[in-house]
Short mmCIF file of C-alpha atoms and ligand atoms in Angstrom, two decimals:
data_model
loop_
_atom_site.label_atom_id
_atom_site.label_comp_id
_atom_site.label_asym_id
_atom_site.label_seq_id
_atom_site.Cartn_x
_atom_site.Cartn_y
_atom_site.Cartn_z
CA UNK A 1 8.83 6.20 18.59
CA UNK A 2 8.75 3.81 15.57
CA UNK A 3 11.45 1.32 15.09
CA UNK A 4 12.31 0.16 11.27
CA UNK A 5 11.73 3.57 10.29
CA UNK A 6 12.62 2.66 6.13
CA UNK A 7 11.60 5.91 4.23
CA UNK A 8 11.03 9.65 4.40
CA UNK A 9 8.88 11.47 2.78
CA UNK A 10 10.38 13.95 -0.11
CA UNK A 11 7.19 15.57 -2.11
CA UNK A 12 3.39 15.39 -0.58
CA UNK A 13 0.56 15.76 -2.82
CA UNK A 14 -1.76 18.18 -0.90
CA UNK A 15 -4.71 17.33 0.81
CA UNK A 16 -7.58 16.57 -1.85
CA UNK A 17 -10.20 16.24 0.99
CA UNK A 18 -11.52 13.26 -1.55
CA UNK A 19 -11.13 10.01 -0.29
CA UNK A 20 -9.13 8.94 -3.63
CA UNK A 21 -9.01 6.61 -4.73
CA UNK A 22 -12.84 5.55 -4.16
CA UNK A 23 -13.47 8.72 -5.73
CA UNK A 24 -16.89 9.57 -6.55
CA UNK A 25 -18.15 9.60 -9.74
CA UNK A 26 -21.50 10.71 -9.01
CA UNK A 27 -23.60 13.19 -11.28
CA UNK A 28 -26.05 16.03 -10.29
CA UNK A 29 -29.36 15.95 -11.96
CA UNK A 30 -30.71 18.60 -14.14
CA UNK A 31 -32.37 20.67 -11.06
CA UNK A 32 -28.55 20.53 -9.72
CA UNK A 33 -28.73 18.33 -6.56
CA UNK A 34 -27.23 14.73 -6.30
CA UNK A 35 -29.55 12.23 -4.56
CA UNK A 36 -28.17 10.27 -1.54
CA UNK A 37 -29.07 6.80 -0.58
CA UNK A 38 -30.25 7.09 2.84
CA UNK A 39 -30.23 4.23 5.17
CA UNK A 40 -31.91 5.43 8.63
CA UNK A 41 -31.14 2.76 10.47
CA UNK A 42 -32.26 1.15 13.94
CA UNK A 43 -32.82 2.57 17.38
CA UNK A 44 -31.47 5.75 17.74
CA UNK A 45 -30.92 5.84 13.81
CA UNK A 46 -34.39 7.30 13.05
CA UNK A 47 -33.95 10.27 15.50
CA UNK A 48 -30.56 11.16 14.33
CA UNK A 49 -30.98 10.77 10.72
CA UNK A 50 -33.60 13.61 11.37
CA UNK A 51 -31.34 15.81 12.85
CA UNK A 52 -29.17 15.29 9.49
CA UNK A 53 -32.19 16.40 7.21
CA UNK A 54 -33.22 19.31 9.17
CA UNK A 55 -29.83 20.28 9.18
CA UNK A 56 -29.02 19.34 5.22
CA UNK A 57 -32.35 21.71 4.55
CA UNK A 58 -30.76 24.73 7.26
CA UNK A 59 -28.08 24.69 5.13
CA UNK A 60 -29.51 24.49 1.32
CA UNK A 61 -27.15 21.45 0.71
CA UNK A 62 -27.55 20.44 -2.77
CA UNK A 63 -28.60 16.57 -1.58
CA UNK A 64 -31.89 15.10 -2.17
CA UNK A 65 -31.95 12.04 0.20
CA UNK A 66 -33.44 8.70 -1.62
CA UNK A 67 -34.63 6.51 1.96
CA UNK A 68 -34.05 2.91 1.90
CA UNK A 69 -35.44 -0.28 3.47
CA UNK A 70 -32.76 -2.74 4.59
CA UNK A 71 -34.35 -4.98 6.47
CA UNK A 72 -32.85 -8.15 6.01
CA UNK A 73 -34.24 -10.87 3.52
CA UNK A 74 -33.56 -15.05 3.79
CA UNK A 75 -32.81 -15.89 0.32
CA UNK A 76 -31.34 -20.09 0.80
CA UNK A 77 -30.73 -19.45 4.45
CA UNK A 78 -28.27 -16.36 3.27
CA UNK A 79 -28.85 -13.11 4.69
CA UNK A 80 -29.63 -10.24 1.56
CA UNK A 81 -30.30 -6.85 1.15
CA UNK A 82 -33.64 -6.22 -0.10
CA UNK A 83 -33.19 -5.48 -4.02
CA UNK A 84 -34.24 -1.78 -4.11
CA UNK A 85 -31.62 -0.77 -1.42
CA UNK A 86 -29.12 -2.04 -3.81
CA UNK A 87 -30.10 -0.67 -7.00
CA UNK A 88 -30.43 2.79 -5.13
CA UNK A 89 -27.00 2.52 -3.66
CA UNK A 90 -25.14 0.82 -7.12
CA UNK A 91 -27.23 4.10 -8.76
CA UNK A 92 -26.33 7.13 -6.46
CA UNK A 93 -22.70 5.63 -5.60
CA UNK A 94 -23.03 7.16 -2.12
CA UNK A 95 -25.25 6.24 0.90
CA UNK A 96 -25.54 7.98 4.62
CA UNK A 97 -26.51 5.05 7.04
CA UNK A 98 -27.53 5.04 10.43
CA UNK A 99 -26.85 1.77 12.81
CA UNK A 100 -28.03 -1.09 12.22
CA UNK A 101 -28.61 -3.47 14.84
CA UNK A 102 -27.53 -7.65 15.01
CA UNK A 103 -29.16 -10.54 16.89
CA UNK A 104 -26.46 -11.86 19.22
CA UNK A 105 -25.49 -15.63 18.78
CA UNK A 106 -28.49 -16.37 16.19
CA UNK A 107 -30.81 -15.07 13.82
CA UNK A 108 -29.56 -13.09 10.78
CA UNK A 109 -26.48 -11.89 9.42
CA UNK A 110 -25.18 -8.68 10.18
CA UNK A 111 -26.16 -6.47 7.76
CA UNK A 112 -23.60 -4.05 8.27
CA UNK A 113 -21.36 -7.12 7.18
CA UNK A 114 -23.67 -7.61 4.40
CA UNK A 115 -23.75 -4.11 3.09
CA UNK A 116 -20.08 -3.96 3.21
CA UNK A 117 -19.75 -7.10 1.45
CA UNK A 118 -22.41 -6.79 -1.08
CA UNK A 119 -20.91 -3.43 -2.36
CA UNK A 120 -17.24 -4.55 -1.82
CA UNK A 121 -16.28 -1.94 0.95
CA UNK A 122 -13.08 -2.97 1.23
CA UNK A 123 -11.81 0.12 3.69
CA UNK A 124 -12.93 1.60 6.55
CA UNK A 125 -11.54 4.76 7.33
CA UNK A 126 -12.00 5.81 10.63
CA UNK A 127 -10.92 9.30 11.70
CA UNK A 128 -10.97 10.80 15.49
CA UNK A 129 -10.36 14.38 16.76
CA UNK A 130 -10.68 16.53 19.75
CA UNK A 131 -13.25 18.40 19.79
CA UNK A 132 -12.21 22.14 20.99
CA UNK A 133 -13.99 23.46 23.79
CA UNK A 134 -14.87 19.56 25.00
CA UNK A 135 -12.38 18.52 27.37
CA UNK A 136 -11.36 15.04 27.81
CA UNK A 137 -8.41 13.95 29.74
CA UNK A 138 -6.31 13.52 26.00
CA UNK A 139 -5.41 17.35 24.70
CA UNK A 140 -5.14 17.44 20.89
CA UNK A 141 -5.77 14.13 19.69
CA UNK A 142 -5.82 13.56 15.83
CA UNK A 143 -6.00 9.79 14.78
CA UNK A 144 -6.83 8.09 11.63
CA UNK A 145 -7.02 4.34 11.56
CA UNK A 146 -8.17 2.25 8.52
CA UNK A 147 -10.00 -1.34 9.12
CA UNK A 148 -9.68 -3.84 6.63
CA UNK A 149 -13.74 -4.23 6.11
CA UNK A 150 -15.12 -7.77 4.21
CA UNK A 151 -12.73 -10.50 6.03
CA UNK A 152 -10.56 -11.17 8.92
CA UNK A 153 -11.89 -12.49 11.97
CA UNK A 154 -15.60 -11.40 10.51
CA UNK A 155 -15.61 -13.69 7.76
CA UNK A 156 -18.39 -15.39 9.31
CA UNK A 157 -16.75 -18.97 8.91
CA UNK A 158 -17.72 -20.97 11.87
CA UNK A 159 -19.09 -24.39 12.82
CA UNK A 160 -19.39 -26.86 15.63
CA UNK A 161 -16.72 -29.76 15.14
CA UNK A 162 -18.26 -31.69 18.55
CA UNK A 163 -20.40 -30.66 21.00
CA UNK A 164 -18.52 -27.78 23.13
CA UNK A 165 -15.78 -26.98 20.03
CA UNK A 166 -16.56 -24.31 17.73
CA UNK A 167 -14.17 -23.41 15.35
CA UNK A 168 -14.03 -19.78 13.74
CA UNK A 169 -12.14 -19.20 11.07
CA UNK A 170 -10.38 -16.12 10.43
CA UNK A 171 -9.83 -15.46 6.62
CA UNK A 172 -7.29 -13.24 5.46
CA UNK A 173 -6.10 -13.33 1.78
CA UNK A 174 -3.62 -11.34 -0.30
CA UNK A 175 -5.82 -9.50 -2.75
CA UNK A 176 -7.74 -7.85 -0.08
CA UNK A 177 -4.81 -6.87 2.45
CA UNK A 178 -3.03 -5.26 -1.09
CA UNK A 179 -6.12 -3.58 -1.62
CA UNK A 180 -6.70 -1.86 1.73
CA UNK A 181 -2.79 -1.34 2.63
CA UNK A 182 -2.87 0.51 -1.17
CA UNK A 183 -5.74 2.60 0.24
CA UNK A 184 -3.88 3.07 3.78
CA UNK A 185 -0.79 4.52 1.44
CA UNK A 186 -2.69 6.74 -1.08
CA UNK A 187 -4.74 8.11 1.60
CA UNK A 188 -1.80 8.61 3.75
CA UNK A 189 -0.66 11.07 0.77
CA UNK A 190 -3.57 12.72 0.74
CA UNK A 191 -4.06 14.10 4.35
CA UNK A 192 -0.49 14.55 4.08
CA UNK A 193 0.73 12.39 7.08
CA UNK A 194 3.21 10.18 5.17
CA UNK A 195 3.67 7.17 7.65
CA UNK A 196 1.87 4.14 7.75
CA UNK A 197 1.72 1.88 10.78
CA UNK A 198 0.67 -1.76 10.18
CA UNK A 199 -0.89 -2.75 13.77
CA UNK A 200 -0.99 -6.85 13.57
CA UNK A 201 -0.45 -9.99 16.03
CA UNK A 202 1.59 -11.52 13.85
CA UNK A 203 3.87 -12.78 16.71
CA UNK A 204 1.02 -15.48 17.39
CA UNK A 205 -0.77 -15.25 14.29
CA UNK A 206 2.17 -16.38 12.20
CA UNK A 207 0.67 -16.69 8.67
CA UNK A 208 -2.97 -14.79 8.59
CA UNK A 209 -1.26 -11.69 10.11
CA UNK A 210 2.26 -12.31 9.08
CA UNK A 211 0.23 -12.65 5.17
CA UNK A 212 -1.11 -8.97 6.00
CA UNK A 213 2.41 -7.84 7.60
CA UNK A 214 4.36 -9.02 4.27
CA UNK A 215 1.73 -7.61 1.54
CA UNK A 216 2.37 -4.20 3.00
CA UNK A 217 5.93 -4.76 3.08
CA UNK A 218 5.56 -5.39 -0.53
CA UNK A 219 3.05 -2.62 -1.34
CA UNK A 220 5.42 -0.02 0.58
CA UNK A 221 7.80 -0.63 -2.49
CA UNK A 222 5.75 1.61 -4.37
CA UNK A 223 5.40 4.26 -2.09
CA UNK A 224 9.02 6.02 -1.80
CA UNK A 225 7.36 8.88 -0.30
CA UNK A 226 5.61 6.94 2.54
CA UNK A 227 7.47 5.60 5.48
CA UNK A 228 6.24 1.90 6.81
CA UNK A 229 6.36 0.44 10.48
CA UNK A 230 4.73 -2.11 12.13
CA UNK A 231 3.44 -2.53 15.71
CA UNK A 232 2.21 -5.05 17.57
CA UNK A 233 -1.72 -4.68 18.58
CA UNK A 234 -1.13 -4.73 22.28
CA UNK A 235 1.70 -2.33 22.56
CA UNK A 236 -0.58 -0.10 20.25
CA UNK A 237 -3.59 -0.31 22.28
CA UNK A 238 -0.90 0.52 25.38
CA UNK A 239 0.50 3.59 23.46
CA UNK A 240 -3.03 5.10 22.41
CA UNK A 241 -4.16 5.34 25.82
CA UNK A 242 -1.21 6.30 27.49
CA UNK A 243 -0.51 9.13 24.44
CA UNK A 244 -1.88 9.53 21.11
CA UNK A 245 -0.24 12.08 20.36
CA UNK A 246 2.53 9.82 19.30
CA UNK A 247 -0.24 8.69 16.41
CA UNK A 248 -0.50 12.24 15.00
CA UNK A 249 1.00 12.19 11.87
CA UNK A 250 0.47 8.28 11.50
CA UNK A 251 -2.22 6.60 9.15
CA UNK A 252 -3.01 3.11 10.96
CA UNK A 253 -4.17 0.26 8.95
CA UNK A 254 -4.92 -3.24 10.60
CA UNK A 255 -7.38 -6.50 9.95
CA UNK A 256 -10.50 -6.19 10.30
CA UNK A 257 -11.92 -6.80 14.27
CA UNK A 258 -8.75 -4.86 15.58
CA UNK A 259 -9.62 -1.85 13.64
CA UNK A 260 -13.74 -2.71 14.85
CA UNK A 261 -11.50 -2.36 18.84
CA UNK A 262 -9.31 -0.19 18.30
CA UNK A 263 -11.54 2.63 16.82
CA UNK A 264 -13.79 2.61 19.93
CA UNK A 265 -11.05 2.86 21.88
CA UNK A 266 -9.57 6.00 19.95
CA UNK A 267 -13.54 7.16 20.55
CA UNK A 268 -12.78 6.76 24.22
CA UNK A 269 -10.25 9.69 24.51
CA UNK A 270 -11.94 12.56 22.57
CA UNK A 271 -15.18 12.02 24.46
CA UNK A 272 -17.21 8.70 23.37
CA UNK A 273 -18.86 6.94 20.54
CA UNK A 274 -21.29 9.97 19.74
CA UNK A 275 -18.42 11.45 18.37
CA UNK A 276 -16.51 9.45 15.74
CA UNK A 277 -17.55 9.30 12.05
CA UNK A 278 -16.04 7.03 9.69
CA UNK A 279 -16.51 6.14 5.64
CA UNK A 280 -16.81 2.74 4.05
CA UNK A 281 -14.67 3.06 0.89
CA UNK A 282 -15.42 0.64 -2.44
CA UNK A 283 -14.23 1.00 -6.04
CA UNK A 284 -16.96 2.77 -6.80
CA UNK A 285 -19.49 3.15 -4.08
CA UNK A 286 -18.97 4.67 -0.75
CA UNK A 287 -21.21 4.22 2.04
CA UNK A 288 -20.51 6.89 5.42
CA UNK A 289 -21.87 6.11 9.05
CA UNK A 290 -21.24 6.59 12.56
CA UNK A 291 -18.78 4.40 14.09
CA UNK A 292 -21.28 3.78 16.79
CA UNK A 293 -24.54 1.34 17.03
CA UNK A 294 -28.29 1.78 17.65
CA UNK A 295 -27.83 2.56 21.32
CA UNK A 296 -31.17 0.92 22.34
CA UNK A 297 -30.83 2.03 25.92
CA UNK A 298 -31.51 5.56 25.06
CA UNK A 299 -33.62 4.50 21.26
CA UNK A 300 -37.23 7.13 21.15
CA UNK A 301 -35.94 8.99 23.93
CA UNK A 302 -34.85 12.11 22.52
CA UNK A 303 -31.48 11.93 23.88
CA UNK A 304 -28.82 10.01 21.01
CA UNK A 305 -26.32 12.62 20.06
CA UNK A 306 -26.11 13.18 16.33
CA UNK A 307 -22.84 14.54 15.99
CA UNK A 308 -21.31 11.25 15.15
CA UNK A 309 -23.70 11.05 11.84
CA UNK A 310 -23.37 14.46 10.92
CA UNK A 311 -19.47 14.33 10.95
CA UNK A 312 -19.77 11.07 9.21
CA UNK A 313 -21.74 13.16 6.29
CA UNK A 314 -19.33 15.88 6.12
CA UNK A 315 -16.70 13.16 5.18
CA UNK A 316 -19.08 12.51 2.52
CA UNK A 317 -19.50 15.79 1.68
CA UNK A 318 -15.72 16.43 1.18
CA UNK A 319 -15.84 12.80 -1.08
CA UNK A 320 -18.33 14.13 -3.26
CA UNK A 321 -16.26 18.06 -3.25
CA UNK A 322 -18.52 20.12 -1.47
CA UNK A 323 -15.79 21.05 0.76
CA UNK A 324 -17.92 24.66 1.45
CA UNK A 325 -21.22 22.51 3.03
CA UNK A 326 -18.91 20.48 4.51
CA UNK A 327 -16.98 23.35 6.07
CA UNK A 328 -19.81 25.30 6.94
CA UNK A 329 -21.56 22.00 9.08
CA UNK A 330 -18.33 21.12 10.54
CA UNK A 331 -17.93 24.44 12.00
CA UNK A 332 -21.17 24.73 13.11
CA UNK A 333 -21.20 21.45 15.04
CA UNK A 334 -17.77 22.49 16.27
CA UNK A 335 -19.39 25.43 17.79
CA UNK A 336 -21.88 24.56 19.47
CA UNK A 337 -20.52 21.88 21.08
CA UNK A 338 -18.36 24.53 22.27
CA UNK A 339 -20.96 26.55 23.41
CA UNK A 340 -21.27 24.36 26.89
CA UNK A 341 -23.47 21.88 28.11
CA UNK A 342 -26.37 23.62 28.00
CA UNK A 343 -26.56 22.87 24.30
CA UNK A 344 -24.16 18.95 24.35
CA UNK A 345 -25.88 15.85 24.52
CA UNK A 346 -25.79 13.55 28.07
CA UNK A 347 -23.18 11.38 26.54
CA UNK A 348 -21.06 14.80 26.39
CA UNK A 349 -22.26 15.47 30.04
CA UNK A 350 -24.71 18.00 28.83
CA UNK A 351 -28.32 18.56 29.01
CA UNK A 352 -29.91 19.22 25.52
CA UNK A 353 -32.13 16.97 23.10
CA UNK A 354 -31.54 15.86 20.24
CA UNK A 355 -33.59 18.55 19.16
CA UNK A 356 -32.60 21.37 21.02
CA UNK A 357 -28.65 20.28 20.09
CA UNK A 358 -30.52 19.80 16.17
CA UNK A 359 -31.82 23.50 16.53
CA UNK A 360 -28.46 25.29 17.99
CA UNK A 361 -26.59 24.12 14.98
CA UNK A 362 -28.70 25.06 12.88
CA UNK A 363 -28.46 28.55 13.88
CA UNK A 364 -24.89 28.41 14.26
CA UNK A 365 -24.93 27.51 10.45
P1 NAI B 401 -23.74 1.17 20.88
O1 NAI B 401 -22.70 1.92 20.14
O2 NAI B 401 -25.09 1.15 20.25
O3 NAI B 401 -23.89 1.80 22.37
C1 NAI B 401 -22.81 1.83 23.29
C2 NAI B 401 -23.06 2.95 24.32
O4 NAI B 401 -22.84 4.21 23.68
C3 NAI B 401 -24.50 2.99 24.82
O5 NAI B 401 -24.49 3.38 26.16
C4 NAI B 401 -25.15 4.07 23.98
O6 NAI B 401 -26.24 4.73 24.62
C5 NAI B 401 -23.99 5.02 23.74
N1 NAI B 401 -24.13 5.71 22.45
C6 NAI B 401 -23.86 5.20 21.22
N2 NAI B 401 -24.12 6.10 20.28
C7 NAI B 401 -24.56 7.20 20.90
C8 NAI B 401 -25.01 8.48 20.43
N3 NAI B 401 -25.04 8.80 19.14
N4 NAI B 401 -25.42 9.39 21.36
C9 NAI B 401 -25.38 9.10 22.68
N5 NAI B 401 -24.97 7.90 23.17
C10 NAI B 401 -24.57 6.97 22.29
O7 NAI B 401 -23.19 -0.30 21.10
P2 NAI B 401 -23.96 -1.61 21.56
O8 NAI B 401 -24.94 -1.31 22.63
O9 NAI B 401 -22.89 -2.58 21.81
O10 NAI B 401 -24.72 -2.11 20.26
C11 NAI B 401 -26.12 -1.91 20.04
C12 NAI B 401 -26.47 -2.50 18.68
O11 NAI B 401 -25.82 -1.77 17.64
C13 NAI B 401 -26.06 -3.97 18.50
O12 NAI B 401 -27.10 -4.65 17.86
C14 NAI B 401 -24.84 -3.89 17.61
O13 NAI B 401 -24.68 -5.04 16.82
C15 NAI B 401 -25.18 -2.68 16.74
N6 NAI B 401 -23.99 -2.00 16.18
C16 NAI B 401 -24.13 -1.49 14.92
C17 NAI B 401 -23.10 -0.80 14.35
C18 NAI B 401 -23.30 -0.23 12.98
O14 NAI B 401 -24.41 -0.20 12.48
N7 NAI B 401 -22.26 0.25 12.32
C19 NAI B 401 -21.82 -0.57 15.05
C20 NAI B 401 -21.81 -1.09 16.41
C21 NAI B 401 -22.85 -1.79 16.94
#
């Protein structure tokens, strides 16, 4: 499917299930458990951070979780983390984190965007599967995409120039495409699919997207065993819906609010945003959460699916190489989603709780 097809892969690393290179560096304490920063969130985060604990417990996973308080501080009219959260995160290297919700058109930052920038979470990886035994009009689909995560078109650069024109600027510089299209390669290597597609505009966006487009040409010269492409964000969106298979074996890696787009839309064919988990990659710290928001129309109701969250902390799991907890919660997730409606959440036209979805995994353990 890909034109300017420029390399073939020879020898592929296996499949460290780590997330290198943010690799975590984390240590246990002396009773043998590593504490997790834990970042509940808004609306439906509360409920389905639960369902992770119970869960976590089920299962004897060797996590102690260490809750935080993010709600946001003014400091000179600049939205900030409160102090604590960050010293807990910067201190554990690893956070779970529920959604958090933003005022639209005024009030604070987002502090997603703040997070992300605070602890330099410069990739967003963004798997999405099938889920056997859930059927969605797509059959088999197995997508990665990775979203360049602390600039773009969120750099939060706007002002009025007159009354009625509002400029927004979109910011995209060469050290942070390198670093992201570097991640895009390595972790291309590492799930063994050794193709990465660069999904840009560059057509209209001449030198913001034509920057990113020519830093990964250049970054592609180190990676023999990697093949490169590049597709325009349209024709991509066109492809994915009509068949993703074609995006099997393909690691996608694009600016920052096409990657926010594109990943619902991936969401969108295996079944919805309760699904998809995703990982916030830094140098050092990683921070894992659901690709979807606080869902305030169904918030204290009893009905937000958790699956998204819990998939999200398997990913973590595997970062932090305990590939058997992660195995065993994947698997039981798997299956009881599986297991019919009965036991799926409405957004998986099912009937159960929260709870009662909670309490079948946790036998299926
Ligand atoms: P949303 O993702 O919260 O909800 C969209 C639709 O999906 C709603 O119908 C909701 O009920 C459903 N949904 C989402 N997650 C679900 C789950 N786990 N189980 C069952 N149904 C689920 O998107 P929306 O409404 O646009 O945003 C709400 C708030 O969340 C906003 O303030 C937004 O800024 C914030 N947000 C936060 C994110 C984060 O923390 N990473 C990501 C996206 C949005």
């Amino acid at each position: 499917m890909f034109r300017q097809l420029t390399r073939r892969s020879a020898v592929i690393p296996q499949f460290t299930r780590s997330y290198i290179p943010g690799q975590f560096t984390g240590a246990k304490k002396a009773n043998g458990k590593y504490t997790v920063t834990l970042i509940e969130g808004d609306g439906i985060g509360p409920e389905i951070s639960e369902a992770v604990k119970e869960i976590y417990a089920a299962a004897d996973v060797p996590i102690e979780w260490e809750p935080v308080d993010v709600t946001p501080l003014l400091i000179d009219g600049k939205t900030t983390l409160p102090q604590p959260a960050v010293d807990s995160v910067n201190k554990n290297l690893v956070a779970l984190k529920g959604p958090l919700a933003t005022p639209v058109g005024k009030g604070h930052s987002s502090m997603n965007l703040t997070l992300r920038r605070t602890f330099n979470l410069f990739a967003n990886v963004r798997p999405c599967q099938s889920v056997q035994g859930f059927e969605t009009p797509y059959k088999n689909v197995d997508t990665v995409l990775i979203r360049e995560n602390t600039e773009g078109e969120y750099s939060g650069i706007e002002h009025t120039i007159v009354p009625g024109v509002v400029q927004s600027i979109k910011l995209i510089t060469k050290p942070a495409s390198e670093k992201v299209i570097r991640y895009a390669f390595e972790y291309a290597k590492s799930v063994n699919k050794p193709h990465v597609l660069v999904v840009h505009k560059a057509s209209i966006m001449k030198l913001s997207d034509g920057l990113f487009v020519e830093t990964a040409k250049e970054v592609g010269k180190e990676y023999p065993d990697v093949s490169l492409d590049y597709e325009l964000l349209d024709n991509t969106s066109l492809k994915l819906a009509s068949d993703p298979s074609d995006y099997k074996n393909i690691v996608m890696v694009m600016p920052n609010l096409y990657g926010d787009i594109m990943s619902d839309l991936s969401s969108g064919l295996i079944g919805g945003l309760g699904l998809t988990p995703s990982a916030n990659m830094g140098n050092t710290v990683s921070i894992f959460e659901a690709v979807h928001g606080s869902a305030p129309d169904i918030a204290g109701k009893g009905l937000a699916n958790p699956t998204a969250l819990l998939l999200s902390s398997v990913m973590m799991l595997r970062h932090m190489s305990l590939n058997d907890y992660a195995d065993k919660i994947d698997a039981a997730v798997k299956k009881t989603i599986a297991s019919g409606p009965a036991n799926r959440t409405g957004d998986l036209r099912g009937t159960a709780s929260t709870q009662h979805f909670t309490a079948q995994v946790i036998s299926n353990l």
